[in-house]
């Protein structure tokens, strides 16, 4: 949208620099054009540290919008925040923020605001989400390509695991817990439950997703999954269970690459596994395993 409107932009990744990894920003390694737009690549470390301190001093109620509040505290004036109209954005408006906030509802409204920004600068804090379907893959892979990541410099363990995954039809099994286990998210044990993962494994064993026997498991705390393998249904796997280890923090992007090499991707909450599937070529089958049911969002 910015390119077509002739508007210049930078990606404000100031909280995700040398000290913290986030998959959304690590994806810039797959798109050199976007990597060069990252604000943290244009500023010195002392300035970045000053910004981080300002962000952390902002009230927690701002949450996603702390960045905008920090800019004001550091002296930026005259900016306008643009955000999608959802509950968090409305809560931010009610907190009497430093900058005026414009809320948009549709993609067309966002496009118009990008074409004619309401201020210089305009802080686009919450963008439209992509459609969660296979049609999105064409647009995503036009920007992001694993070839920019896998260039011979990747860890040996990644090369070896990619070879194991390629040796026989394999399903990626992504466990997501982490911050989702906090009380505000894990209502009635929704995210800490394992029944839906086991149901996905039962469907895999029955052949619902083709002749796939091996499973590659991805999670930050892989030992936890090993210790609870039966709870997750991994005792049902007909072939080999591959536990993928070592790709933490700034190396987590390699997990995304390895997921993309699987014929089937089983994911629950969050976007990590889904985006990895949409970045794959060819597109794998994506299985959404959630406590309210297991369903295939698209098939290869």
PDB file of C-alpha atoms in Angstrom:
ATOM      1  CA  UNK A   1       0.000   0.000   0.000  1.00  0.00           C
ATOM      2  CA  UNK A   2       2.810   2.421   0.833  1.00  0.00           C
ATOM      3  CA  UNK A   3       4.671   1.621  -2.365  1.00  0.00           C
ATOM      4  CA  UNK A   4       1.638   2.140  -4.578  1.00  0.00           C
ATOM      5  CA  UNK A   5       0.860   5.435  -2.838  1.00  0.00           C
ATOM      6  CA  UNK A   6       4.445   6.707  -3.122  1.00  0.00           C
ATOM      7  CA  UNK A   7       4.657   7.052   0.667  1.00  0.00           C
ATOM      8  CA  UNK A   8       7.918   6.464   2.539  1.00  0.00           C
ATOM      9  CA  UNK A   9       7.860   4.435   5.748  1.00  0.00           C
ATOM     10  CA  UNK A  10      10.028   2.746   8.348  1.00  0.00           C
ATOM     11  CA  UNK A  11       9.153  -0.257  10.494  1.00  0.00           C
ATOM     12  CA  UNK A  12       9.216   0.689  14.182  1.00  0.00           C
ATOM     13  CA  UNK A  13      10.868  -2.374  15.706  1.00  0.00           C
ATOM     14  CA  UNK A  14      12.571  -0.424  18.495  1.00  0.00           C
ATOM     15  CA  UNK A  15      11.509  -2.876  21.212  1.00  0.00           C
ATOM     16  CA  UNK A  16      12.826  -5.842  19.192  1.00  0.00           C
ATOM     17  CA  UNK A  17      16.500  -5.197  18.603  1.00  0.00           C
ATOM     18  CA  UNK A  18      19.636  -6.802  20.026  1.00  0.00           C
ATOM     19  CA  UNK A  19      17.984  -7.786  23.316  1.00  0.00           C
ATOM     20  CA  UNK A  20      14.685  -9.343  22.299  1.00  0.00           C
ATOM     21  CA  UNK A  21      13.545 -11.497  19.395  1.00  0.00           C
ATOM     22  CA  UNK A  22      10.107 -11.456  17.813  1.00  0.00           C
ATOM     23  CA  UNK A  23       9.141 -13.609  14.857  1.00  0.00           C
ATOM     24  CA  UNK A  24       7.391 -10.759  13.070  1.00  0.00           C
ATOM     25  CA  UNK A  25      10.601  -8.771  12.919  1.00  0.00           C
ATOM     26  CA  UNK A  26      12.880 -11.766  12.434  1.00  0.00           C
ATOM     27  CA  UNK A  27      10.888 -12.385   9.243  1.00  0.00           C
ATOM     28  CA  UNK A  28      12.755  -9.391   7.833  1.00  0.00           C
ATOM     29  CA  UNK A  29      15.652 -11.800   7.305  1.00  0.00           C
ATOM     30  CA  UNK A  30      13.522 -13.360   4.567  1.00  0.00           C
ATOM     31  CA  UNK A  31      12.921  -9.985   2.887  1.00  0.00           C
ATOM     32  CA  UNK A  32      16.021  -7.779   2.519  1.00  0.00           C
ATOM     33  CA  UNK A  33      13.896  -4.881   1.233  1.00  0.00           C
ATOM     34  CA  UNK A  34      11.925  -4.831   4.497  1.00  0.00           C
ATOM     35  CA  UNK A  35      14.990  -5.497   6.654  1.00  0.00           C
ATOM     36  CA  UNK A  36      16.417  -2.200   5.396  1.00  0.00           C
ATOM     37  CA  UNK A  37      13.258  -0.394   6.574  1.00  0.00           C
ATOM     38  CA  UNK A  38      13.735  -1.376  10.236  1.00  0.00           C
ATOM     39  CA  UNK A  39      14.219   1.694  12.397  1.00  0.00           C
ATOM     40  CA  UNK A  40      16.563  -0.174  14.726  1.00  0.00           C
ATOM     41  CA  UNK A  41      18.974  -0.603  11.818  1.00  0.00           C
ATOM     42  CA  UNK A  42      19.197   3.162  11.380  1.00  0.00           C
ATOM     43  CA  UNK A  43      19.889   4.301  14.962  1.00  0.00           C
ATOM     44  CA  UNK A  44      22.723   3.849  17.453  1.00  0.00           C
ATOM     45  CA  UNK A  45      22.506   1.462  20.371  1.00  0.00           C
ATOM     46  CA  UNK A  46      22.488   4.282  22.998  1.00  0.00           C
ATOM     47  CA  UNK A  47      19.427   5.797  21.294  1.00  0.00           C
ATOM     48  CA  UNK A  48      17.737   2.407  21.130  1.00  0.00           C
ATOM     49  CA  UNK A  49      18.440   1.821  24.811  1.00  0.00           C
ATOM     50  CA  UNK A  50      16.970   5.231  25.650  1.00  0.00           C
ATOM     51  CA  UNK A  51      13.837   4.365  23.699  1.00  0.00           C
ATOM     52  CA  UNK A  52      13.513   0.993  25.407  1.00  0.00           C
ATOM     53  CA  UNK A  53      13.709   2.707  28.799  1.00  0.00           C
ATOM     54  CA  UNK A  54      10.992   5.154  27.738  1.00  0.00           C
ATOM     55  CA  UNK A  55       8.753   2.330  26.516  1.00  0.00           C
ATOM     56  CA  UNK A  56       9.071   0.404  29.764  1.00  0.00           C
ATOM     57  CA  UNK A  57       8.226   3.499  31.795  1.00  0.00           C
ATOM     58  CA  UNK A  58       4.859   3.883  30.037  1.00  0.00           C
ATOM     59  CA  UNK A  59       1.775   2.528  31.823  1.00  0.00           C
ATOM     60  CA  UNK A  60       0.936  -1.134  31.111  1.00  0.00           C
ATOM     61  CA  UNK A  61      -2.564  -0.111  30.045  1.00  0.00           C
ATOM     62  CA  UNK A  62      -1.039   1.193  26.830  1.00  0.00           C
ATOM     63  CA  UNK A  63       0.197  -2.337  25.994  1.00  0.00           C
ATOM     64  CA  UNK A  64       0.671  -2.445  22.225  1.00  0.00           C
ATOM     65  CA  UNK A  65       0.588   1.346  22.099  1.00  0.00           C
ATOM     66  CA  UNK A  66       3.475   1.998  24.483  1.00  0.00           C
ATOM     67  CA  UNK A  67       5.624   2.778  21.452  1.00  0.00           C
ATOM     68  CA  UNK A  68       3.520   5.836  20.608  1.00  0.00           C
ATOM     69  CA  UNK A  69       3.556   7.070  24.196  1.00  0.00           C
ATOM     70  CA  UNK A  70       7.338   6.649  24.332  1.00  0.00           C
ATOM     71  CA  UNK A  71       7.802   8.751  21.198  1.00  0.00           C
ATOM     72  CA  UNK A  72       5.884  11.573  22.861  1.00  0.00           C
ATOM     73  CA  UNK A  73       7.969  11.335  26.037  1.00  0.00           C
ATOM     74  CA  UNK A  74      11.115  11.621  23.938  1.00  0.00           C
ATOM     75  CA  UNK A  75       9.918  14.851  22.359  1.00  0.00           C
ATOM     76  CA  UNK A  76       8.040  13.909  19.199  1.00  0.00           C
ATOM     77  CA  UNK A  77       5.134  16.275  18.609  1.00  0.00           C
ATOM     78  CA  UNK A  78       2.332  16.472  16.069  1.00  0.00           C
ATOM     79  CA  UNK A  79       2.080  12.767  15.281  1.00  0.00           C
ATOM     80  CA  UNK A  80      -1.190  10.885  14.820  1.00  0.00           C
ATOM     81  CA  UNK A  81      -1.760   7.229  15.692  1.00  0.00           C
ATOM     82  CA  UNK A  82      -3.759   5.102  13.244  1.00  0.00           C
ATOM     83  CA  UNK A  83      -5.136   1.824  14.563  1.00  0.00           C
ATOM     84  CA  UNK A  84      -7.766  -0.702  13.598  1.00  0.00           C
ATOM     85  CA  UNK A  85     -11.022  -0.376  15.505  1.00  0.00           C
ATOM     86  CA  UNK A  86     -10.926  -3.196  18.024  1.00  0.00           C
ATOM     87  CA  UNK A  87     -11.236  -3.555  21.772  1.00  0.00           C
ATOM     88  CA  UNK A  88      -7.578  -2.805  22.596  1.00  0.00           C
ATOM     89  CA  UNK A  89      -7.577   0.294  20.398  1.00  0.00           C
ATOM     90  CA  UNK A  90     -10.740   1.626  21.998  1.00  0.00           C
ATOM     91  CA  UNK A  91      -9.252   1.011  25.435  1.00  0.00           C
ATOM     92  CA  UNK A  92      -6.223   3.033  24.374  1.00  0.00           C
ATOM     93  CA  UNK A  93      -8.400   5.933  23.220  1.00  0.00           C
ATOM     94  CA  UNK A  94     -10.235   5.886  26.558  1.00  0.00           C
ATOM     95  CA  UNK A  95      -6.891   6.209  28.399  1.00  0.00           C
ATOM     96  CA  UNK A  96      -6.431   9.745  27.014  1.00  0.00           C
ATOM     97  CA  UNK A  97      -3.244   9.082  25.005  1.00  0.00           C
ATOM     98  CA  UNK A  98      -0.649  11.713  24.141  1.00  0.00           C
ATOM     99  CA  UNK A  99      -1.387  11.648  20.399  1.00  0.00           C
ATOM    100  CA  UNK A 100      -4.745  11.837  18.610  1.00  0.00           C
ATOM    101  CA  UNK A 101      -5.945   8.400  17.466  1.00  0.00           C
ATOM    102  CA  UNK A 102      -7.796   7.638  14.234  1.00  0.00           C
ATOM    103  CA  UNK A 103      -9.588   4.297  14.125  1.00  0.00           C
ATOM    104  CA  UNK A 104     -10.321   2.590  10.816  1.00  0.00           C
ATOM    105  CA  UNK A 105     -12.646  -0.331  10.173  1.00  0.00           C
ATOM    106  CA  UNK A 106     -11.935  -1.590   6.659  1.00  0.00           C
ATOM    107  CA  UNK A 107      -8.937  -2.286   4.477  1.00  0.00           C
ATOM    108  CA  UNK A 108     -10.141   0.420   2.079  1.00  0.00           C
ATOM    109  CA  UNK A 109     -10.135   2.982   4.906  1.00  0.00           C
ATOM    110  CA  UNK A 110      -6.579   1.982   5.798  1.00  0.00           C
ATOM    111  CA  UNK A 111      -5.474   2.336   2.170  1.00  0.00           C
ATOM    112  CA  UNK A 112      -6.929   5.864   2.042  1.00  0.00           C
ATOM    113  CA  UNK A 113      -5.106   6.849   5.249  1.00  0.00           C
ATOM    114  CA  UNK A 114      -1.821   5.540   3.862  1.00  0.00           C
ATOM    115  CA  UNK A 115      -2.318   7.402   0.576  1.00  0.00           C
ATOM    116  CA  UNK A 116      -3.038  10.652   2.447  1.00  0.00           C
ATOM    117  CA  UNK A 117      -1.399  10.389   5.889  1.00  0.00           C
ATOM    118  CA  UNK A 118      -3.120  12.610   8.448  1.00  0.00           C
ATOM    119  CA  UNK A 119       0.170  13.848   9.904  1.00  0.00           C
ATOM    120  CA  UNK A 120       3.930  13.731   9.527  1.00  0.00           C
ATOM    121  CA  UNK A 121       4.729  11.300  10.926  1.00  0.00           C
ATOM    122  CA  UNK A 122       1.754   8.969  11.118  1.00  0.00           C
ATOM    123  CA  UNK A 123       2.193   6.023  13.465  1.00  0.00           C
ATOM    124  CA  UNK A 124       0.346   3.032  12.000  1.00  0.00           C
ATOM    125  CA  UNK A 125       0.154   0.981  15.167  1.00  0.00           C
ATOM    126  CA  UNK A 126      -2.261  -1.811  14.265  1.00  0.00           C
ATOM    127  CA  UNK A 127      -2.470  -3.055  10.704  1.00  0.00           C
ATOM    128  CA  UNK A 128      -5.004  -5.237   8.973  1.00  0.00           C
ATOM    129  CA  UNK A 129      -4.645  -8.949   9.548  1.00  0.00           C
ATOM    130  CA  UNK A 130      -4.185 -11.258   6.595  1.00  0.00           C
ATOM    131  CA  UNK A 131      -6.845 -13.734   5.608  1.00  0.00           C
ATOM    132  CA  UNK A 132      -6.116 -17.139   7.118  1.00  0.00           C
ATOM    133  CA  UNK A 133      -6.369 -19.128   3.908  1.00  0.00           C
ATOM    134  CA  UNK A 134      -4.163 -20.508   1.168  1.00  0.00           C
ATOM    135  CA  UNK A 135      -4.914 -17.580  -1.147  1.00  0.00           C
ATOM    136  CA  UNK A 136      -2.784 -15.389   1.143  1.00  0.00           C
ATOM    137  CA  UNK A 137       0.316 -17.437   0.322  1.00  0.00           C
ATOM    138  CA  UNK A 138       0.805 -15.859  -3.108  1.00  0.00           C
ATOM    139  CA  UNK A 139       0.970 -12.350  -1.644  1.00  0.00           C
ATOM    140  CA  UNK A 140       3.211 -13.337   1.268  1.00  0.00           C
ATOM    141  CA  UNK A 141       5.763 -15.268  -0.779  1.00  0.00           C
ATOM    142  CA  UNK A 142       6.045 -12.306  -3.150  1.00  0.00           C
ATOM    143  CA  UNK A 143       7.776 -10.504  -0.255  1.00  0.00           C
ATOM    144  CA  UNK A 144       9.338 -13.226   1.892  1.00  0.00           C
ATOM    145  CA  UNK A 145      11.616 -16.005   0.675  1.00  0.00           C
ATOM    146  CA  UNK A 146      13.508 -18.570   2.766  1.00  0.00           C
ATOM    147  CA  UNK A 147      16.238 -18.474   0.107  1.00  0.00           C
ATOM    148  CA  UNK A 148      17.421 -15.269   1.792  1.00  0.00           C
ATOM    149  CA  UNK A 149      17.880 -17.221   5.035  1.00  0.00           C
ATOM    150  CA  UNK A 150      19.159 -20.586   3.821  1.00  0.00           C
ATOM    151  CA  UNK A 151      22.356 -19.538   2.078  1.00  0.00           C
ATOM    152  CA  UNK A 152      24.909 -21.995   3.446  1.00  0.00           C
ATOM    153  CA  UNK A 153      25.460 -20.160   6.713  1.00  0.00           C
ATOM    154  CA  UNK A 154      22.692 -21.862   8.669  1.00  0.00           C
ATOM    155  CA  UNK A 155      23.578 -24.097  11.676  1.00  0.00           C
ATOM    156  CA  UNK A 156      24.558 -27.684  10.944  1.00  0.00           C
ATOM    157  CA  UNK A 157      21.713 -28.909  13.158  1.00  0.00           C
ATOM    158  CA  UNK A 158      19.229 -27.152  10.862  1.00  0.00           C
ATOM    159  CA  UNK A 159      20.749 -28.754   7.768  1.00  0.00           C
ATOM    160  CA  UNK A 160      20.637 -32.199   9.391  1.00  0.00           C
ATOM    161  CA  UNK A 161      17.040 -31.800  10.586  1.00  0.00           C
ATOM    162  CA  UNK A 162      15.931 -30.573   7.155  1.00  0.00           C
ATOM    163  CA  UNK A 163      17.419 -33.751   5.668  1.00  0.00           C
ATOM    164  CA  UNK A 164      15.537 -35.938   8.177  1.00  0.00           C
ATOM    165  CA  UNK A 165      12.273 -34.137   7.412  1.00  0.00           C
ATOM    166  CA  UNK A 166      12.832 -34.599   3.683  1.00  0.00           C
ATOM    167  CA  UNK A 167      13.600 -38.315   4.046  1.00  0.00           C
ATOM    168  CA  UNK A 168       9.935 -39.321   4.525  1.00  0.00           C
ATOM    169  CA  UNK A 169       6.528 -37.594   4.603  1.00  0.00           C
ATOM    170  CA  UNK A 170       6.507 -35.571   7.804  1.00  0.00           C
ATOM    171  CA  UNK A 171       4.040 -33.481   9.812  1.00  0.00           C
ATOM    172  CA  UNK A 172       5.136 -30.421  11.774  1.00  0.00           C
ATOM    173  CA  UNK A 173       3.627 -30.370  15.273  1.00  0.00           C
ATOM    174  CA  UNK A 174       3.817 -26.919  16.868  1.00  0.00           C
ATOM    175  CA  UNK A 175       3.016 -26.593  20.565  1.00  0.00           C
ATOM    176  CA  UNK A 176       2.129 -23.080  21.727  1.00  0.00           C
ATOM    177  CA  UNK A 177       1.992 -22.274  25.430  1.00  0.00           C
ATOM    178  CA  UNK A 178       4.248 -19.507  26.770  1.00  0.00           C
ATOM    179  CA  UNK A 179       2.421 -16.241  27.457  1.00  0.00           C
ATOM    180  CA  UNK A 180      -0.881 -17.885  26.531  1.00  0.00           C
ATOM    181  CA  UNK A 181      -0.780 -19.659  29.893  1.00  0.00           C
ATOM    182  CA  UNK A 182      -1.358 -16.381  31.744  1.00  0.00           C
ATOM    183  CA  UNK A 183      -4.698 -16.209  33.522  1.00  0.00           C
ATOM    184  CA  UNK A 184      -6.108 -13.539  31.227  1.00  0.00           C
ATOM    185  CA  UNK A 185      -5.625 -15.858  28.235  1.00  0.00           C
ATOM    186  CA  UNK A 186      -5.969 -19.336  29.687  1.00  0.00           C
ATOM    187  CA  UNK A 187      -9.625 -19.080  30.664  1.00  0.00           C
ATOM    188  CA  UNK A 188     -10.854 -22.460  31.935  1.00  0.00           C
ATOM    189  CA  UNK A 189      -7.580 -24.074  30.843  1.00  0.00           C
ATOM    190  CA  UNK A 190      -8.272 -23.305  27.174  1.00  0.00           C
ATOM    191  CA  UNK A 191      -4.629 -22.930  26.139  1.00  0.00           C
ATOM    192  CA  UNK A 192      -3.042 -25.352  28.583  1.00  0.00           C
ATOM    193  CA  UNK A 193      -5.314 -28.195  27.438  1.00  0.00           C
ATOM    194  CA  UNK A 194      -3.841 -31.015  25.337  1.00  0.00           C
ATOM    195  CA  UNK A 195      -6.907 -32.945  24.141  1.00  0.00           C
ATOM    196  CA  UNK A 196      -7.059 -31.047  20.858  1.00  0.00           C
ATOM    197  CA  UNK A 197      -3.428 -31.888  20.083  1.00  0.00           C
ATOM    198  CA  UNK A 198      -4.143 -35.560  20.740  1.00  0.00           C
ATOM    199  CA  UNK A 199      -7.229 -35.363  18.492  1.00  0.00           C
ATOM    200  CA  UNK A 200      -5.023 -34.016  15.703  1.00  0.00           C
ATOM    201  CA  UNK A 201      -2.621 -36.923  16.184  1.00  0.00           C
ATOM    202  CA  UNK A 202      -5.536 -39.364  16.001  1.00  0.00           C
ATOM    203  CA  UNK A 203      -6.590 -37.822  12.703  1.00  0.00           C
ATOM    204  CA  UNK A 204      -3.009 -38.046  11.428  1.00  0.00           C
ATOM    205  CA  UNK A 205      -2.792 -41.709  12.404  1.00  0.00           C
ATOM    206  CA  UNK A 206      -6.087 -42.473  10.663  1.00  0.00           C
ATOM    207  CA  UNK A 207      -4.657 -41.175   7.391  1.00  0.00           C
ATOM    208  CA  UNK A 208      -6.916 -38.128   7.170  1.00  0.00           C
ATOM    209  CA  UNK A 209      -3.969 -36.038   5.971  1.00  0.00           C
ATOM    210  CA  UNK A 210      -2.378 -38.512   3.597  1.00  0.00           C
ATOM    211  CA  UNK A 211       0.419 -41.018   4.005  1.00  0.00           C
ATOM    212  CA  UNK A 212       2.348 -39.065   6.656  1.00  0.00           C
ATOM    213  CA  UNK A 213       4.043 -41.145   9.353  1.00  0.00           C
ATOM    214  CA  UNK A 214       6.828 -39.017  10.877  1.00  0.00           C
ATOM    215  CA  UNK A 215       6.248 -35.997  13.125  1.00  0.00           C
ATOM    216  CA  UNK A 216       8.648 -33.127  13.857  1.00  0.00           C
ATOM    217  CA  UNK A 217       7.862 -31.395  17.176  1.00  0.00           C
ATOM    218  CA  UNK A 218       8.516 -27.684  17.691  1.00  0.00           C
ATOM    219  CA  UNK A 219       8.352 -25.855  21.022  1.00  0.00           C
ATOM    220  CA  UNK A 220      10.637 -23.573  23.071  1.00  0.00           C
ATOM    221  CA  UNK A 221      10.679 -26.065  25.956  1.00  0.00           C
ATOM    222  CA  UNK A 222      11.011 -29.304  24.040  1.00  0.00           C
ATOM    223  CA  UNK A 223      11.737 -31.322  27.208  1.00  0.00           C
ATOM    224  CA  UNK A 224       8.260 -30.446  28.492  1.00  0.00           C
ATOM    225  CA  UNK A 225       6.706 -32.043  25.418  1.00  0.00           C
ATOM    226  CA  UNK A 226       8.960 -35.096  25.756  1.00  0.00           C
ATOM    227  CA  UNK A 227       7.794 -35.505  29.355  1.00  0.00           C
ATOM    228  CA  UNK A 228       4.124 -35.221  28.335  1.00  0.00           C
ATOM    229  CA  UNK A 229       4.322 -36.996  24.975  1.00  0.00           C
ATOM    230  CA  UNK A 230       1.267 -39.203  25.585  1.00  0.00           C
ATOM    231  CA  UNK A 231      -0.839 -36.190  26.623  1.00  0.00           C
ATOM    232  CA  UNK A 232      -0.095 -34.631  23.245  1.00  0.00           C
ATOM    233  CA  UNK A 233      -0.833 -37.852  21.380  1.00  0.00           C
ATOM    234  CA  UNK A 234       2.735 -38.409  20.269  1.00  0.00           C
ATOM    235  CA  UNK A 235       2.503 -42.047  21.406  1.00  0.00           C
ATOM    236  CA  UNK A 236       0.156 -42.525  18.423  1.00  0.00           C
ATOM    237  CA  UNK A 237       2.770 -41.591  15.824  1.00  0.00           C
ATOM    238  CA  UNK A 238       3.323 -44.498  13.417  1.00  0.00           C
ATOM    239  CA  UNK A 239       6.786 -43.392  12.335  1.00  0.00           C
ATOM    240  CA  UNK A 240       9.571 -41.416  13.992  1.00  0.00           C
ATOM    241  CA  UNK A 241       9.096 -38.472  16.358  1.00  0.00           C
ATOM    242  CA  UNK A 242      11.731 -35.811  15.671  1.00  0.00           C
ATOM    243  CA  UNK A 243      12.209 -33.336  18.509  1.00  0.00           C
ATOM    244  CA  UNK A 244      13.613 -30.112  17.063  1.00  0.00           C
ATOM    245  CA  UNK A 245      15.936 -28.415  19.545  1.00  0.00           C
ATOM    246  CA  UNK A 246      18.318 -25.481  19.714  1.00  0.00           C
ATOM    247  CA  UNK A 247      16.536 -22.841  17.635  1.00  0.00           C
ATOM    248  CA  UNK A 248      15.846 -20.286  20.339  1.00  0.00           C
ATOM    249  CA  UNK A 249      15.624 -16.499  20.377  1.00  0.00           C
ATOM    250  CA  UNK A 250      17.166 -15.072  17.175  1.00  0.00           C
ATOM    251  CA  UNK A 251      17.467 -18.584  15.728  1.00  0.00           C
ATOM    252  CA  UNK A 252      13.719 -19.283  16.065  1.00  0.00           C
ATOM    253  CA  UNK A 253      13.314 -18.320  12.403  1.00  0.00           C
ATOM    254  CA  UNK A 254      15.005 -21.643  11.565  1.00  0.00           C
ATOM    255  CA  UNK A 255      12.093 -23.460  13.214  1.00  0.00           C
ATOM    256  CA  UNK A 256       9.833 -21.586  10.818  1.00  0.00           C
ATOM    257  CA  UNK A 257      11.939 -22.781   7.893  1.00  0.00           C
ATOM    258  CA  UNK A 258      11.851 -26.397   9.078  1.00  0.00           C
ATOM    259  CA  UNK A 259       8.070 -26.250   9.574  1.00  0.00           C
ATOM    260  CA  UNK A 260       7.743 -25.039   5.988  1.00  0.00           C
ATOM    261  CA  UNK A 261       9.510 -28.204   4.769  1.00  0.00           C
ATOM    262  CA  UNK A 262       6.770 -30.504   6.132  1.00  0.00           C
ATOM    263  CA  UNK A 263       3.843 -31.889   4.112  1.00  0.00           C
ATOM    264  CA  UNK A 264       1.399 -31.248   6.967  1.00  0.00           C
ATOM    265  CA  UNK A 265       1.523 -28.493   9.594  1.00  0.00           C
ATOM    266  CA  UNK A 266      -0.462 -28.893  12.830  1.00  0.00           C
ATOM    267  CA  UNK A 267      -0.821 -25.665  14.801  1.00  0.00           C
ATOM    268  CA  UNK A 268      -3.048 -24.396  17.564  1.00  0.00           C
ATOM    269  CA  UNK A 269      -2.935 -20.731  18.655  1.00  0.00           C
ATOM    270  CA  UNK A 270      -0.726 -17.872  17.488  1.00  0.00           C
ATOM    271  CA  UNK A 271       0.495 -17.223  13.979  1.00  0.00           C
ATOM    272  CA  UNK A 272       3.943 -18.844  13.983  1.00  0.00           C
ATOM    273  CA  UNK A 273       2.971 -22.206  12.511  1.00  0.00           C
ATOM    274  CA  UNK A 274       0.359 -20.740  10.176  1.00  0.00           C
ATOM    275  CA  UNK A 275       2.732 -18.145   8.729  1.00  0.00           C
ATOM    276  CA  UNK A 276       5.421 -20.795   8.328  1.00  0.00           C
ATOM    277  CA  UNK A 277       2.943 -22.872   6.333  1.00  0.00           C
ATOM    278  CA  UNK A 278       1.920 -19.916   4.163  1.00  0.00           C
ATOM    279  CA  UNK A 279       5.586 -19.193   3.418  1.00  0.00           C
ATOM    280  CA  UNK A 280       6.186 -22.763   2.212  1.00  0.00           C
ATOM    281  CA  UNK A 281       6.610 -23.829  -1.388  1.00  0.00           C
ATOM    282  CA  UNK A 282       4.746 -26.027  -2.100  1.00  0.00           C
ATOM    283  CA  UNK A 283       1.969 -25.130   0.310  1.00  0.00           C
ATOM    284  CA  UNK A 284       1.458 -27.841   2.973  1.00  0.00           C
ATOM    285  CA  UNK A 285      -1.838 -28.964   4.458  1.00  0.00           C
ATOM    286  CA  UNK A 286      -2.620 -26.842   7.511  1.00  0.00           C
ATOM    287  CA  UNK A 287      -4.506 -28.414  10.411  1.00  0.00           C
ATOM    288  CA  UNK A 288      -5.963 -26.096  13.046  1.00  0.00           C
ATOM    289  CA  UNK A 289      -5.997 -27.934  16.387  1.00  0.00           C
ATOM    290  CA  UNK A 290      -8.020 -26.013  18.949  1.00  0.00           C
ATOM    291  CA  UNK A 291     -10.069 -27.054  22.000  1.00  0.00           C
ATOM    292  CA  UNK A 292     -13.291 -26.335  20.101  1.00  0.00           C
ATOM    293  CA  UNK A 293     -12.375 -28.770  17.342  1.00  0.00           C
ATOM    294  CA  UNK A 294      -9.738 -29.902  14.859  1.00  0.00           C
ATOM    295  CA  UNK A 295     -10.242 -28.835  11.262  1.00  0.00           C
ATOM    296  CA  UNK A 296      -8.224 -28.543   8.076  1.00  0.00           C
ATOM    297  CA  UNK A 297      -8.020 -24.933   6.911  1.00  0.00           C
ATOM    298  CA  UNK A 298      -6.526 -25.889   3.557  1.00  0.00           C
ATOM    299  CA  UNK A 299      -4.990 -28.911   1.821  1.00  0.00           C
ATOM    300  CA  UNK A 300      -1.965 -29.115  -0.404  1.00  0.00           C
TER     301      UNK A 300
END
